[in-house]
């Protein structure tokens, strides 16, 4: 089934590449967000404006590779992807164009936008600490850095270092502390592992619930999904570093492609996606936080409590990604 879907996606993408440019009342989007997390947003835009949104979903790397290969012949007007590191890479690879948009600047804080104007955040997720409500008291927790302490030996769970989310977290540690101190912190985490690293955040949270470990680091929306399925989950989020820089926040975001056949139509869609209606949809569909601070999160997400977010620009995740990967490798984080 999965192979058939991939083949179909390739055929559709190939057809798009060879097709005539989209009409003025159509926008073509390459999206790394799965269908159910983005289609309702596009449907709402079409209902409101009459503009058709044609979209193709795939993983981040294949979409970036396709944009580079298509060059001036791409049918894509907009690229949507996850993690600031991926957005920064797309900007560096030259597949996005800088925008000058007063609307986006008014709706999205500067730390969630490219300094060059090539992309901006659409929804946020905190990569925070989660703990067992049976074996850990909240007052035992304080910062990401403190998880490297001896008192957490054999009690920590981590996701694989191969996932960009952890690479971005490590990149911000380097930015905050310098490479030497960041490496000491990461080595402390690795030394405190209770078990092998996990392939995904859901398995990590389930391990905390099952007693394999007492604390871990994961994205909030994974917790939201799991808690919805299992309201009795014996795991809660903790907001670290509230006395200094704040919680590490990453995002999903988008940028208009360099060779967009209809850049103005794409910009209008992107601007609309930073407004209240779209922000509520984008965030609520995946239990995330709106990137627009004027829009409140859903009641379910708000129930987790408020926190101070790290003010370090998220594009640091891309700028320091290569350093972060090397550091994690040296520290033995698999």
mmCIF file of C-alpha atoms in Angstrom:
data_model
loop_
_atom_site.group_PDB
_atom_site.id
_atom_site.type_symbol
_atom_site.label_atom_id
_atom_site.label_comp_id
_atom_site.label_asym_id
_atom_site.label_seq_id
_atom_site.Cartn_x
_atom_site.Cartn_y
_atom_site.Cartn_z
ATOM 1 C CA UNK A 1 0.000 0.000 0.000
ATOM 2 C CA UNK A 2 2.752 2.457 0.977
ATOM 3 C CA UNK A 3 4.710 1.607 -2.179
ATOM 4 C CA UNK A 4 1.617 2.240 -4.279
ATOM 5 C CA UNK A 5 1.108 5.625 -2.635
ATOM 6 C CA UNK A 6 4.719 6.587 -3.333
ATOM 7 C CA UNK A 7 4.401 5.546 -6.972
ATOM 8 C CA UNK A 8 1.176 7.523 -7.321
ATOM 9 C CA UNK A 9 2.802 10.595 -5.771
ATOM 10 C CA UNK A 10 5.708 10.369 -8.215
ATOM 11 C CA UNK A 11 3.317 10.078 -11.165
ATOM 12 C CA UNK A 12 1.261 13.054 -10.009
ATOM 13 C CA UNK A 13 4.371 15.152 -9.392
ATOM 14 C CA UNK A 14 5.682 14.216 -12.805
ATOM 15 C CA UNK A 15 2.399 15.241 -14.398
ATOM 16 C CA UNK A 16 2.512 18.571 -12.586
ATOM 17 C CA UNK A 17 6.066 19.250 -13.743
ATOM 18 C CA UNK A 18 5.127 18.714 -17.348
ATOM 19 C CA UNK A 19 1.847 20.578 -17.173
ATOM 20 C CA UNK A 20 1.088 24.122 -18.212
ATOM 21 C CA UNK A 21 1.434 26.766 -15.499
ATOM 22 C CA UNK A 22 -1.403 26.837 -13.010
ATOM 23 C CA UNK A 23 -4.227 29.276 -13.575
ATOM 24 C CA UNK A 24 -4.277 32.570 -11.689
ATOM 25 C CA UNK A 25 -6.949 31.170 -9.403
ATOM 26 C CA UNK A 26 -4.828 28.163 -8.384
ATOM 27 C CA UNK A 27 -1.827 27.694 -6.084
ATOM 28 C CA UNK A 28 0.363 24.576 -6.128
ATOM 29 C CA UNK A 29 1.897 23.536 -2.807
ATOM 30 C CA UNK A 30 4.589 20.992 -1.970
ATOM 31 C CA UNK A 31 3.889 19.974 1.636
ATOM 32 C CA UNK A 32 5.819 17.878 4.136
ATOM 33 C CA UNK A 33 2.750 17.949 6.365
ATOM 34 C CA UNK A 34 0.493 14.933 5.887
ATOM 35 C CA UNK A 35 -2.862 15.365 4.167
ATOM 36 C CA UNK A 36 -5.090 15.395 7.232
ATOM 37 C CA UNK A 37 -3.028 18.159 8.861
ATOM 38 C CA UNK A 38 -3.139 20.528 5.908
ATOM 39 C CA UNK A 39 -6.121 19.749 3.657
ATOM 40 C CA UNK A 40 -8.733 21.350 5.971
ATOM 41 C CA UNK A 41 -6.710 24.580 5.881
ATOM 42 C CA UNK A 42 -6.595 24.635 2.099
ATOM 43 C CA UNK A 43 -10.289 23.747 1.889
ATOM 44 C CA UNK A 44 -11.097 26.711 4.130
ATOM 45 C CA UNK A 45 -9.016 29.022 1.939
ATOM 46 C CA UNK A 46 -10.747 27.817 -1.226
ATOM 47 C CA UNK A 47 -14.168 28.253 0.381
ATOM 48 C CA UNK A 48 -13.282 31.804 1.407
ATOM 49 C CA UNK A 49 -11.482 32.987 -1.746
ATOM 50 C CA UNK A 50 -12.414 30.631 -4.574
ATOM 51 C CA UNK A 51 -8.713 29.925 -5.155
ATOM 52 C CA UNK A 52 -7.989 26.248 -5.735
ATOM 53 C CA UNK A 53 -5.049 24.781 -3.819
ATOM 54 C CA UNK A 54 -3.424 21.758 -5.425
ATOM 55 C CA UNK A 55 -0.999 20.059 -3.084
ATOM 56 C CA UNK A 56 1.410 17.154 -3.027
ATOM 57 C CA UNK A 57 2.662 15.647 0.240
ATOM 58 C CA UNK A 58 5.994 13.900 0.709
ATOM 59 C CA UNK A 59 8.949 13.826 3.097
ATOM 60 C CA UNK A 60 11.086 16.939 3.518
ATOM 61 C CA UNK A 61 14.187 15.686 1.688
ATOM 62 C CA UNK A 62 12.436 14.429 -1.486
ATOM 63 C CA UNK A 63 10.484 17.693 -1.805
ATOM 64 C CA UNK A 64 13.641 19.776 -1.509
ATOM 65 C CA UNK A 65 15.444 17.541 -4.007
ATOM 66 C CA UNK A 66 12.545 17.854 -6.447
ATOM 67 C CA UNK A 67 12.477 21.641 -6.208
ATOM 68 C CA UNK A 68 16.205 21.765 -6.927
ATOM 69 C CA UNK A 69 15.887 19.374 -9.858
ATOM 70 C CA UNK A 70 12.884 21.186 -11.365
ATOM 71 C CA UNK A 71 14.450 24.619 -11.133
ATOM 72 C CA UNK A 72 12.637 27.146 -13.300
ATOM 73 C CA UNK A 73 10.232 24.441 -14.481
ATOM 74 C CA UNK A 74 8.717 23.732 -11.084
ATOM 75 C CA UNK A 75 4.935 23.907 -10.788
ATOM 76 C CA UNK A 76 5.248 24.569 -7.049
ATOM 77 C CA UNK A 77 4.334 27.998 -5.695
ATOM 78 C CA UNK A 78 4.734 27.261 -1.989
ATOM 79 C CA UNK A 79 6.822 24.881 0.124
ATOM 80 C CA UNK A 80 5.531 23.807 3.540
ATOM 81 C CA UNK A 81 7.827 21.809 5.794
ATOM 82 C CA UNK A 82 8.586 21.106 9.441
ATOM 83 C CA UNK A 83 11.475 22.208 11.658
ATOM 84 C CA UNK A 84 13.367 25.457 11.264
ATOM 85 C CA UNK A 85 16.450 23.486 10.282
ATOM 86 C CA UNK A 86 14.699 22.197 7.160
ATOM 87 C CA UNK A 87 13.388 25.659 6.279
ATOM 88 C CA UNK A 88 16.839 27.185 6.712
ATOM 89 C CA UNK A 89 18.309 24.488 4.474
ATOM 90 C CA UNK A 90 15.719 25.189 1.773
ATOM 91 C CA UNK A 91 16.654 28.867 1.922
ATOM 92 C CA UNK A 92 20.362 28.033 1.666
ATOM 93 C CA UNK A 93 19.734 25.724 -1.291
ATOM 94 C CA UNK A 94 18.168 28.661 -3.127
ATOM 95 C CA UNK A 95 14.688 27.228 -3.679
ATOM 96 C CA UNK A 96 12.835 29.987 -1.787
ATOM 97 C CA UNK A 97 12.404 33.681 -2.540
ATOM 98 C CA UNK A 98 12.505 36.484 0.030
ATOM 99 C CA UNK A 99 9.227 38.277 0.687
ATOM 100 C CA UNK A 100 8.457 41.747 1.944
ATOM 101 C CA UNK A 101 5.144 41.325 3.722
ATOM 102 C CA UNK A 102 3.770 43.698 6.334
ATOM 103 C CA UNK A 103 1.053 41.146 7.099
ATOM 104 C CA UNK A 104 3.507 38.378 7.951
ATOM 105 C CA UNK A 105 5.672 40.735 9.983
ATOM 106 C CA UNK A 106 2.623 41.862 11.964
ATOM 107 C CA UNK A 107 1.399 38.310 12.592
ATOM 108 C CA UNK A 108 4.567 36.284 13.186
ATOM 109 C CA UNK A 109 7.274 37.301 15.720
ATOM 110 C CA UNK A 110 10.778 37.802 14.306
ATOM 111 C CA UNK A 111 12.268 34.763 16.060
ATOM 112 C CA UNK A 112 9.870 32.600 14.037
ATOM 113 C CA UNK A 113 10.820 34.110 10.686
ATOM 114 C CA UNK A 114 13.845 33.945 8.417
ATOM 115 C CA UNK A 115 16.000 37.053 8.817
ATOM 116 C CA UNK A 116 16.133 37.166 5.025
ATOM 117 C CA UNK A 117 12.350 36.948 4.630
ATOM 118 C CA UNK A 118 12.391 33.617 2.791
ATOM 119 C CA UNK A 119 10.133 31.713 5.199
ATOM 120 C CA UNK A 120 8.044 32.042 8.331
ATOM 121 C CA UNK A 121 6.524 29.820 10.976
ATOM 122 C CA UNK A 122 2.907 28.664 10.819
ATOM 123 C CA UNK A 123 2.537 26.531 13.944
ATOM 124 C CA UNK A 124 4.729 25.939 16.983
ATOM 125 C CA UNK A 125 5.629 22.955 19.121
ATOM 126 C CA UNK A 126 7.589 22.946 22.357
ATOM 127 C CA UNK A 127 10.296 20.296 22.684
ATOM 128 C CA UNK A 128 10.101 20.020 26.412
ATOM 129 C CA UNK A 129 10.665 17.694 29.358
ATOM 130 C CA UNK A 130 8.098 15.005 30.180
ATOM 131 C CA UNK A 131 8.046 13.145 33.481
ATOM 132 C CA UNK A 132 6.352 10.239 35.222
ATOM 133 C CA UNK A 133 3.668 11.463 37.577
ATOM 134 C CA UNK A 134 4.262 8.309 39.670
ATOM 135 C CA UNK A 135 8.031 8.533 40.147
ATOM 136 C CA UNK A 136 8.959 12.196 39.725
ATOM 137 C CA UNK A 137 7.850 15.332 41.523
ATOM 138 C CA UNK A 138 7.765 18.516 39.416
ATOM 139 C CA UNK A 139 9.994 20.303 41.950
ATOM 140 C CA UNK A 140 12.775 17.817 41.114
ATOM 141 C CA UNK A 141 12.937 19.291 37.611
ATOM 142 C CA UNK A 142 14.426 22.604 36.513
ATOM 143 C CA UNK A 143 16.307 22.806 33.192
ATOM 144 C CA UNK A 144 17.353 20.761 30.175
ATOM 145 C CA UNK A 145 20.915 21.060 31.419
ATOM 146 C CA UNK A 146 20.041 19.581 34.822
ATOM 147 C CA UNK A 147 19.032 16.286 33.165
ATOM 148 C CA UNK A 148 22.776 15.690 32.764
ATOM 149 C CA UNK A 149 23.137 15.499 36.574
ATOM 150 C CA UNK A 150 23.964 12.318 38.467
ATOM 151 C CA UNK A 151 20.520 12.199 40.077
ATOM 152 C CA UNK A 152 19.041 11.260 36.686
ATOM 153 C CA UNK A 153 21.467 8.408 36.009
ATOM 154 C CA UNK A 154 19.592 5.468 34.489
ATOM 155 C CA UNK A 155 16.338 7.446 34.443
ATOM 156 C CA UNK A 156 16.391 9.375 31.133
ATOM 157 C CA UNK A 157 14.871 8.509 27.752
ATOM 158 C CA UNK A 158 15.869 10.179 24.473
ATOM 159 C CA UNK A 159 14.833 9.913 20.859
ATOM 160 C CA UNK A 160 17.480 9.156 18.260
ATOM 161 C CA UNK A 161 19.937 11.903 17.324
ATOM 162 C CA UNK A 162 19.110 11.198 13.670
ATOM 163 C CA UNK A 163 15.854 13.143 14.004
ATOM 164 C CA UNK A 164 16.124 16.822 13.100
ATOM 165 C CA UNK A 165 14.125 17.821 16.203
ATOM 166 C CA UNK A 166 16.984 16.750 18.469
ATOM 167 C CA UNK A 167 19.556 18.275 16.159
ATOM 168 C CA UNK A 168 17.743 21.603 16.481
ATOM 169 C CA UNK A 169 17.593 21.320 20.278
ATOM 170 C CA UNK A 170 21.335 20.640 20.388
ATOM 171 C CA UNK A 171 21.991 23.539 18.024
ATOM 172 C CA UNK A 172 20.305 25.910 20.457
ATOM 173 C CA UNK A 173 22.391 24.476 23.311
ATOM 174 C CA UNK A 174 25.503 25.363 21.316
ATOM 175 C CA UNK A 175 24.146 28.848 20.695
ATOM 176 C CA UNK A 176 23.329 29.332 24.388
ATOM 177 C CA UNK A 177 26.408 27.764 26.009
ATOM 178 C CA UNK A 178 29.117 27.380 23.394
ATOM 179 C CA UNK A 179 30.254 24.092 21.900
ATOM 180 C CA UNK A 180 32.356 22.840 24.840
ATOM 181 C CA UNK A 181 29.644 23.244 27.473
ATOM 182 C CA UNK A 182 26.931 21.951 25.136
ATOM 183 C CA UNK A 183 28.956 18.791 24.555
ATOM 184 C CA UNK A 184 29.302 18.232 28.304
ATOM 185 C CA UNK A 185 25.524 18.537 28.673
ATOM 186 C CA UNK A 186 24.797 16.103 25.853
ATOM 187 C CA UNK A 187 27.370 13.606 27.175
ATOM 188 C CA UNK A 188 25.627 13.825 30.541
ATOM 189 C CA UNK A 189 22.307 12.999 28.901
ATOM 190 C CA UNK A 190 23.805 10.001 27.122
ATOM 191 C CA UNK A 191 25.392 8.762 30.357
ATOM 192 C CA UNK A 192 21.996 8.968 32.076
ATOM 193 C CA UNK A 193 20.071 6.912 29.516
ATOM 194 C CA UNK A 194 17.849 4.229 30.965
ATOM 195 C CA UNK A 195 17.569 2.358 27.676
ATOM 196 C CA UNK A 196 18.489 2.601 23.999
ATOM 197 C CA UNK A 197 17.265 5.673 22.165
ATOM 198 C CA UNK A 198 13.799 5.560 20.617
ATOM 199 C CA UNK A 199 12.789 5.911 16.973
ATOM 200 C CA UNK A 200 9.971 8.345 17.784
ATOM 201 C CA UNK A 201 8.560 10.518 20.553
ATOM 202 C CA UNK A 202 5.415 8.413 20.984
ATOM 203 C CA UNK A 203 7.449 5.339 21.955
ATOM 204 C CA UNK A 204 9.487 7.505 24.346
ATOM 205 C CA UNK A 205 6.385 8.801 26.121
ATOM 206 C CA UNK A 206 4.962 5.293 26.334
ATOM 207 C CA UNK A 207 8.239 4.138 27.907
ATOM 208 C CA UNK A 208 7.911 6.778 30.633
ATOM 209 C CA UNK A 209 4.327 5.675 31.261
ATOM 210 C CA UNK A 210 5.398 2.017 31.422
ATOM 211 C CA UNK A 211 8.235 2.671 33.877
ATOM 212 C CA UNK A 212 11.211 2.119 31.552
ATOM 213 C CA UNK A 213 12.428 5.606 32.417
ATOM 214 C CA UNK A 214 11.319 8.537 34.539
ATOM 215 C CA UNK A 215 11.926 11.560 32.303
ATOM 216 C CA UNK A 216 12.443 12.347 28.632
ATOM 217 C CA UNK A 217 12.407 15.088 26.007
ATOM 218 C CA UNK A 218 9.688 15.170 23.345
ATOM 219 C CA UNK A 219 7.514 17.446 21.228
ATOM 220 C CA UNK A 220 4.270 18.528 22.845
ATOM 221 C CA UNK A 221 2.005 17.445 19.987
ATOM 222 C CA UNK A 222 3.066 13.802 20.392
ATOM 223 C CA UNK A 223 1.926 14.057 23.991
ATOM 224 C CA UNK A 224 -1.334 15.629 22.851
ATOM 225 C CA UNK A 225 -2.081 12.771 20.467
ATOM 226 C CA UNK A 226 -1.177 10.095 23.010
ATOM 227 C CA UNK A 227 -3.080 11.729 25.854
ATOM 228 C CA UNK A 228 -6.185 11.976 23.665
ATOM 229 C CA UNK A 229 -5.976 8.211 23.043
ATOM 230 C CA UNK A 230 -5.148 7.471 26.691
ATOM 231 C CA UNK A 231 -6.477 10.093 29.139
ATOM 232 C CA UNK A 232 -5.050 8.037 31.993
ATOM 233 C CA UNK A 233 -1.493 8.484 30.733
ATOM 234 C CA UNK A 234 0.800 8.807 33.756
ATOM 235 C CA UNK A 235 3.000 11.404 32.072
ATOM 236 C CA UNK A 236 2.952 15.211 32.158
ATOM 237 C CA UNK A 237 4.931 18.022 30.542
ATOM 238 C CA UNK A 238 7.309 20.231 32.492
ATOM 239 C CA UNK A 239 8.411 23.654 31.253
ATOM 240 C CA UNK A 240 12.173 23.950 31.845
ATOM 241 C CA UNK A 241 14.493 26.976 31.971
ATOM 242 C CA UNK A 242 11.797 29.380 33.078
ATOM 243 C CA UNK A 243 14.398 31.259 35.125
ATOM 244 C CA UNK A 244 16.641 31.890 32.119
ATOM 245 C CA UNK A 245 16.216 31.483 28.360
ATOM 246 C CA UNK A 246 12.959 29.487 28.281
ATOM 247 C CA UNK A 247 11.552 26.383 26.590
ATOM 248 C CA UNK A 248 12.952 25.245 23.246
ATOM 249 C CA UNK A 249 10.326 25.905 20.569
ATOM 250 C CA UNK A 250 10.391 24.748 16.960
ATOM 251 C CA UNK A 251 7.875 25.090 14.169
ATOM 252 C CA UNK A 252 6.296 24.100 10.925
ATOM 253 C CA UNK A 253 6.533 26.824 8.320
ATOM 254 C CA UNK A 254 6.453 27.805 4.684
ATOM 255 C CA UNK A 255 8.028 29.915 1.992
ATOM 256 C CA UNK A 256 7.216 30.937 -1.560
ATOM 257 C CA UNK A 257 9.375 29.052 -4.048
ATOM 258 C CA UNK A 258 12.013 30.909 -6.038
ATOM 259 C CA UNK A 259 10.458 30.045 -9.395
ATOM 260 C CA UNK A 260 6.812 30.073 -8.297
ATOM 261 C CA UNK A 261 4.592 30.402 -11.392
ATOM 262 C CA UNK A 262 2.254 32.609 -9.354
ATOM 263 C CA UNK A 263 4.222 34.204 -6.517
ATOM 264 C CA UNK A 264 1.608 36.834 -5.679
ATOM 265 C CA UNK A 265 -1.121 34.222 -5.297
ATOM 266 C CA UNK A 266 1.250 32.131 -3.176
ATOM 267 C CA UNK A 267 2.069 35.112 -0.980
ATOM 268 C CA UNK A 268 -1.617 35.849 -0.455
ATOM 269 C CA UNK A 269 -2.162 32.244 0.666
ATOM 270 C CA UNK A 270 0.843 32.380 2.987
ATOM 271 C CA UNK A 271 -0.324 35.661 4.498
ATOM 272 C CA UNK A 272 -3.811 34.230 5.029
ATOM 273 C CA UNK A 273 -2.264 31.242 6.795
ATOM 274 C CA UNK A 274 -0.778 33.582 9.409
ATOM 275 C CA UNK A 275 -4.222 35.048 10.227
ATOM 276 C CA UNK A 276 -6.605 33.995 12.971
ATOM 277 C CA UNK A 277 -8.828 31.500 11.112
ATOM 278 C CA UNK A 278 -5.985 29.537 9.559
ATOM 279 C CA UNK A 279 -3.854 29.710 12.693
ATOM 280 C CA UNK A 280 -6.581 28.074 14.743
ATOM 281 C CA UNK A 281 -6.970 25.329 12.161
ATOM 282 C CA UNK A 282 -3.237 24.711 11.749
ATOM 283 C CA UNK A 283 -2.631 24.498 15.474
ATOM 284 C CA UNK A 284 -5.739 22.581 16.503
ATOM 285 C CA UNK A 285 -5.396 19.879 13.828
ATOM 286 C CA UNK A 286 -2.125 18.682 15.380
ATOM 287 C CA UNK A 287 -2.484 20.031 18.936
ATOM 288 C CA UNK A 288 0.203 22.649 18.370
ATOM 289 C CA UNK A 289 0.533 26.320 19.287
ATOM 290 C CA UNK A 290 -0.325 29.110 16.838
ATOM 291 C CA UNK A 291 2.749 30.938 15.534
ATOM 292 C CA UNK A 292 0.676 34.124 15.693
ATOM 293 C CA UNK A 293 0.756 35.174 19.382
ATOM 294 C CA UNK A 294 -2.555 37.007 18.982
ATOM 295 C CA UNK A 295 -4.291 33.624 18.544
ATOM 296 C CA UNK A 296 -4.838 31.480 21.636
ATOM 297 C CA UNK A 297 -4.148 27.724 21.596
ATOM 298 C CA UNK A 298 -6.985 25.243 21.920
ATOM 299 C CA UNK A 299 -8.450 24.613 25.364
ATOM 300 C CA UNK A 300 -6.796 21.180 25.431
ATOM 301 C CA UNK A 301 -3.327 22.578 24.681
ATOM 302 C CA UNK A 302 -3.845 25.539 27.013
ATOM 303 C CA UNK A 303 -4.614 23.069 29.828
ATOM 304 C CA UNK A 304 -0.964 21.994 29.785
ATOM 305 C CA UNK A 305 -0.064 25.393 31.245
ATOM 306 C CA UNK A 306 1.694 28.471 29.927
ATOM 307 C CA UNK A 307 5.441 28.918 29.599
ATOM 308 C CA UNK A 308 8.158 31.325 28.550
ATOM 309 C CA UNK A 309 9.627 30.299 25.202
ATOM 310 C CA UNK A 310 13.263 30.604 24.187
ATOM 311 C CA UNK A 311 13.800 33.880 22.338
ATOM 312 C CA UNK A 312 16.741 32.545 20.285
ATOM 313 C CA UNK A 313 15.751 32.835 16.601
ATOM 314 C CA UNK A 314 14.736 29.384 15.385
ATOM 315 C CA UNK A 315 16.891 29.701 12.269
ATOM 316 C CA UNK A 316 19.851 29.027 14.582
ATOM 317 C CA UNK A 317 18.705 25.408 14.312
ATOM 318 C CA UNK A 318 19.768 25.445 10.690
ATOM 319 C CA UNK A 319 22.885 27.548 11.026
ATOM 320 C CA UNK A 320 24.331 25.264 13.701
ATOM 321 C CA UNK A 321 22.876 21.985 12.457
ATOM 322 C CA UNK A 322 26.174 20.613 11.116
ATOM 323 C CA UNK A 323 27.934 21.464 14.388
ATOM 324 C CA UNK A 324 25.125 19.836 16.344
ATOM 325 C CA UNK A 325 25.297 16.580 14.371
ATOM 326 C CA UNK A 326 29.068 16.306 14.890
ATOM 327 C CA UNK A 327 28.728 17.076 18.601
ATOM 328 C CA UNK A 328 26.001 14.454 19.090
ATOM 329 C CA UNK A 329 28.157 11.898 17.325
ATOM 330 C CA UNK A 330 31.142 12.682 19.551
ATOM 331 C CA UNK A 331 28.936 12.383 22.618
ATOM 332 C CA UNK A 332 27.755 8.922 21.606
ATOM 333 C CA UNK A 333 24.130 9.920 21.011
ATOM 334 C CA UNK A 334 22.987 7.373 18.460
#
